[in-house]
CSV table of C-alpha atoms in Angstrom, one decimal:
chain,number,residue,atom,x,y,z
A,260,MET,CA,-31.5,37.5,0.3
A,261,THR,CA,-29.1,40.4,0.0
A,262,ASP,CA,-27.5,41.4,-3.3
A,263,ALA,CA,-23.8,40.4,-3.6
A,264,THR,CA,-21.3,43.1,-4.3
A,265,SER,CA,-19.6,42.5,-7.7
A,266,ALA,CA,-15.8,42.1,-7.9
A,267,THR,CA,-13.4,40.6,-10.4
A,268,VAL,CA,-11.7,37.3,-9.7
A,269,ALA,CA,-8.3,39.1,-9.5
A,270,ALA,CA,-9.6,41.4,-6.8
A,271,GLN,CA,-10.6,38.4,-4.6
A,272,LEU,CA,-7.3,36.5,-4.8
A,273,VAL,CA,-5.7,35.5,-1.5
A,274,ASP,CA,-2.7,33.7,-2.9
A,275,ASN,CA,0.4,33.5,-0.7
A,276,SER,CA,3.6,32.1,-2.3
A,277,ASN,CA,5.1,31.7,1.2
A,278,LEU,CA,2.7,28.8,1.7
A,279,VAL,CA,4.1,26.9,-1.3
A,280,ARG,CA,6.3,24.1,0.1
A,281,LYS,CA,9.2,22.1,-1.3
A,282,HIS,CA,11.1,19.5,0.8
A,283,GLY,CA,14.6,19.5,-0.7
A,284,THR,CA,16.4,19.3,2.6
A,285,ALA,CA,15.2,16.3,4.5
A,286,ILE,CA,16.0,13.6,7.0
A,287,PHE,CA,14.5,10.1,7.3
A,288,ALA,CA,15.0,8.7,10.8
A,289,ILE,CA,13.9,5.4,12.3
A,290,ALA,CA,13.8,3.9,15.8
A,291,ASP,CA,12.5,0.8,17.5
A,292,TYR,CA,8.8,0.8,18.3
A,293,SER,CA,9.7,0.8,22.0
A,294,THR,CA,11.4,4.2,21.7
A,295,ALA,CA,9.7,7.0,23.6
A,296,VAL,CA,8.0,9.7,21.5
A,297,PRO,CA,9.1,13.2,22.5
A,298,GLU,CA,6.6,15.6,23.9
A,299,SER,CA,7.8,18.4,21.6
A,300,PHE,CA,9.7,18.5,18.3
A,301,PHE,CA,10.3,22.3,18.1
A,302,ASP,CA,12.1,24.8,20.4
A,303,ALA,CA,9.4,26.9,22.0
A,304,THR,CA,11.6,30.0,21.7
A,305,THR,CA,13.3,29.8,18.3
A,306,GLY,CA,10.7,27.7,16.5
A,307,GLN,CA,13.5,25.5,15.1
A,308,PRO,CA,13.3,21.7,15.3
A,309,LEU,CA,15.1,20.0,18.2
A,310,LEU,CA,17.8,17.5,17.7
A,311,LEU,CA,16.7,14.0,16.6
A,312,PRO,CA,15.2,12.3,19.6
A,313,ALA,CA,17.3,9.7,21.4
A,314,GLY,CA,17.1,6.3,19.8
A,315,PHE,CA,16.4,7.5,16.2
A,316,LYS,CA,18.9,6.8,13.5
A,317,ASN,CA,19.5,9.2,10.6
A,318,MET,CA,19.3,7.0,7.4
A,319,GLY,CA,21.4,9.4,5.3
A,320,TYR,CA,20.9,10.1,1.6
A,321,VAL,CA,17.4,9.6,0.0
A,322,SER,CA,16.9,9.6,-3.8
A,323,THR,CA,15.4,12.6,-5.5
A,324,LYS,CA,12.0,11.0,-5.3
A,325,GLY,CA,12.0,12.0,-1.7
A,326,PHE,CA,9.3,10.5,0.5
A,327,VAL,CA,6.0,9.3,-1.0
A,328,VAL,CA,3.3,9.5,1.7
A,329,LYS,CA,0.1,7.9,0.5
A,330,LYS,CA,-3.3,7.6,2.2
A,331,ASP,CA,-5.5,5.1,0.4
A,332,VAL,CA,-9.3,5.1,1.3
A,333,LYS,CA,-11.7,2.7,-0.3
A,334,SER,CA,-15.5,2.7,-0.1
A,335,ASP,CA,-18.4,0.4,-1.0
A,336,ASP,CA,-21.3,1.8,-3.0
A,337,THR,CA,-24.9,0.9,-2.4
A,338,THR,CA,-27.2,0.9,-5.4
A,339,MET,CA,-30.9,0.6,-5.9
A,340,LEU,CA,-33.1,-0.7,-8.8
A,341,GLN,CA,-34.6,2.7,-9.5
A,342,ASP,CA,-31.4,4.7,-9.7
A,343,LEU,CA,-28.2,4.2,-11.7
A,344,ASP,CA,-26.2,6.4,-9.4
A,345,PRO,CA,-25.1,5.0,-6.0
A,346,VAL,CA,-27.5,6.1,-3.2
A,347,ARG,CA,-24.8,6.0,-0.6
A,348,SER,CA,-21.1,5.1,-0.1
A,349,ASP,CA,-19.5,3.8,3.0
A,350,LEU,CA,-15.8,3.6,3.9
A,351,SER,CA,-14.6,0.0,3.8
A,352,SER,CA,-10.9,0.4,4.4
A,353,SER,CA,-8.2,3.1,5.0
A,354,SER,CA,-4.4,2.7,5.0
A,355,ARG,CA,-1.4,5.0,5.0
A,356,THR,CA,2.0,4.1,3.5
A,357,ILE,CA,5.4,5.8,3.3
A,358,ALA,CA,7.7,4.9,0.4
A,359,VAL,CA,11.4,5.9,0.3
A,360,GLU,CA,14.5,5.1,-1.7
A,361,PHE,CA,17.6,5.1,0.4
A,362,GLY,CA,20.7,6.2,-1.6
A,363,GLU,CA,23.3,4.9,0.8
A,364,SER,CA,24.3,1.3,1.1
A,365,GLY,CA,25.5,1.7,4.7
A,366,ALA,CA,25.3,-0.8,7.5
A,367,TRP,CA,22.1,0.8,8.9
A,368,VAL,CA,20.1,0.6,5.7
A,369,LYS,CA,21.2,-3.0,5.1
A,370,ALA,CA,20.3,-3.9,8.7
A,371,LEU,CA,16.8,-2.3,8.2
A,372,MET,CA,16.3,-4.3,5.0
A,373,ALA,CA,17.4,-7.4,6.8
A,374,GLY,CA,14.5,-7.0,9.2
A,375,GLN,CA,16.6,-6.2,12.3
A,376,GLN,CA,15.6,-4.1,15.2
A,377,VAL,CA,17.5,-0.8,15.6
A,378,SER,CA,18.9,-1.9,18.9
A,379,THR,CA,20.9,-4.6,17.1
A,380,TRP,CA,22.3,-2.5,14.3
A,381,PRO,CA,26.0,-2.0,13.9
A,382,ALA,CA,27.4,0.8,16.0
A,383,THR,CA,28.3,2.9,13.0
A,384,ASN,CA,26.7,3.3,9.6
A,385,SER,CA,30.0,3.3,7.8
A,386,GLY,CA,31.3,0.1,9.3
A,387,ALA,CA,31.5,-3.4,7.7
A,388,TRP,CA,28.3,-5.4,7.6
A,389,LYS,CA,27.0,-8.9,6.7
A,390,PHE,CA,23.6,-10.5,6.9
A,391,THR,CA,22.3,-13.9,6.1
A,392,GLU,CA,18.7,-14.2,4.7
A,393,LYS,CA,16.8,-17.2,5.8
A,394,GLY,CA,13.7,-16.9,3.7
A,395,ALA,CA,10.7,-14.6,4.2
A,396,GLN,CA,10.1,-13.5,7.7
A,397,GLU,CA,8.0,-10.9,9.5
A,398,THR,CA,9.6,-7.5,10.0
A,399,PRO,CA,9.5,-5.6,13.3
A,400,TYR,CA,7.5,-2.5,14.0
A,401,TYR,CA,9.4,0.8,14.0
A,402,ARG,CA,8.8,4.5,14.6
A,403,VAL,CA,9.4,6.5,11.4
A,404,LEU,CA,10.3,10.2,11.6
A,405,LEU,CA,10.4,12.6,8.6
A,406,LEU,CA,12.0,16.0,9.2
A,407,THR,CA,12.2,18.5,6.3
A,408,GLN,CA,13.3,22.1,5.8
A,409,ASP,CA,12.2,24.6,3.1
A,410,GLY,CA,14.3,27.8,2.8
A,411,VAL,CA,17.2,29.0,4.9
A,412,GLY,CA,17.9,31.2,7.9
A,413,ASP,CA,15.0,33.2,9.3
A,414,GLN,CA,13.0,32.3,6.2
A,415,ALA,CA,13.2,28.5,6.8
A,416,PHE,CA,10.0,26.5,7.2
A,417,TYR,CA,10.2,23.1,9.0
A,418,ARG,CA,7.9,20.1,8.9
A,419,VAL,CA,7.8,17.0,11.2
A,420,GLU,CA,5.8,13.9,10.4
A,421,LEU,CA,5.9,10.8,12.5
A,422,ALA,CA,4.5,7.3,12.0
A,423,TYR,CA,4.0,6.0,15.5
A,424,ARG,CA,4.0,2.3,14.5
A,425,ALA,CA,5.1,1.2,11.1
A,426,LYS,CA,6.6,-1.9,9.4
A,427,ILE,CA,8.0,-2.7,6.0
A,428,THR,CA,5.4,-4.3,3.9
A,429,ASP,CA,6.9,-4.1,0.4
A,430,TYR,CA,10.4,-4.0,-1.1
A,431,GLY,CA,11.3,-2.3,-4.4
A,432,ASP,CA,13.7,-3.7,-6.9
A,433,ARG,CA,17.4,-3.2,-6.3
A,434,THR,CA,19.4,-2.5,-9.4
A,435,MET,CA,23.2,-3.1,-9.5
A,436,ASP,CA,24.8,-1.7,-12.7
A,437,ARG,CA,27.5,0.7,-14.0
A,438,SER,CA,25.5,3.9,-14.4
A,439,ASP,CA,23.0,4.0,-11.5
A,440,SER,CA,23.6,4.2,-7.8
A,441,GLU,CA,22.3,1.3,-5.8
A,442,VAL,CA,19.1,2.1,-3.8
A,443,GLU,CA,17.0,0.2,-1.3
A,444,ALA,CA,13.3,1.0,-1.7
A,445,PRO,CA,11.1,-0.1,1.2
A,446,THR,CA,7.5,0.8,1.7
A,447,PHE,CA,6.2,1.2,5.3
A,448,THR,CA,2.6,0.7,6.3
A,449,CYS,CA,1.4,2.7,9.3
A,450,TYR,CA,-0.7,1.2,12.0
A,451,LYS,CA,-2.5,2.4,15.1
A,452,ASP,CA,-0.4,2.5,18.2
A,453,PRO,CA,-2.3,0.9,21.1
A,454,LEU,CA,0.2,2.5,23.6
A,455,LEU,CA,-0.7,6.0,22.4
A,456,ASP,CA,-4.5,6.0,22.3
A,457,GLY,CA,-4.6,4.4,18.9
A,458,SER,CA,-2.9,7.2,17.2
A,459,THR,CA,-1.5,6.5,13.7
A,460,TYR,CA,0.2,9.5,12.3
A,461,TYR,CA,1.4,12.9,13.5
A,462,ALA,CA,2.4,16.0,11.6
A,463,GLU,CA,3.5,19.5,12.8
A,464,SER,CA,5.0,22.5,11.1
A,465,SER,CA,6.8,25.6,12.2
A,466,PRO,CA,4.9,28.9,11.6
A,467,ALA,CA,4.7,30.0,8.0
A,468,VAL,CA,7.1,32.8,6.9
A,469,ALA,CA,5.3,36.1,7.2
A,470,ALA,CA,3.9,37.5,3.9
């Protein structure tokens, strides 16, 4: 064993503030599950994100809570008589969800919350809308795309995250009052896409800003 060279903690720091991310400028876009997934999300020359793929609808304002992407993993412990600590743990389930609060009460948000496929949505988000609810019903599968920007100009950093196959599995409360804006708060659960080798989730970033 060789002797380690001594050094202070400060001398060994490798902190890089250019890798600290905030996602203040963001787009939540949604498409029917049958929509083709693009081969690339970034321009190979500029590194900037390409325009939203055909078939995806930009859902507009999102509340300051942003997107809450959660991966929940559970495991089962195995214990033995002679030991109080588990002797092994095995995964028993895994799930990923995306929660969002839409800040616009436009036609597209309302169509989504009514469980309609994107292909049947009104032509414009700002047009009139009406939906009749007929009790609980299954919601269709969608493709969910998150696109965010941190910084501006040549110092901008971009992130793309895509749920290949997702559906609404929970609805948040909708408050209608004088002081608060109305929001719709669905939670999407992500599933394996059998058409894409069982892929569930995709994430890609542009290169980090040089230190």
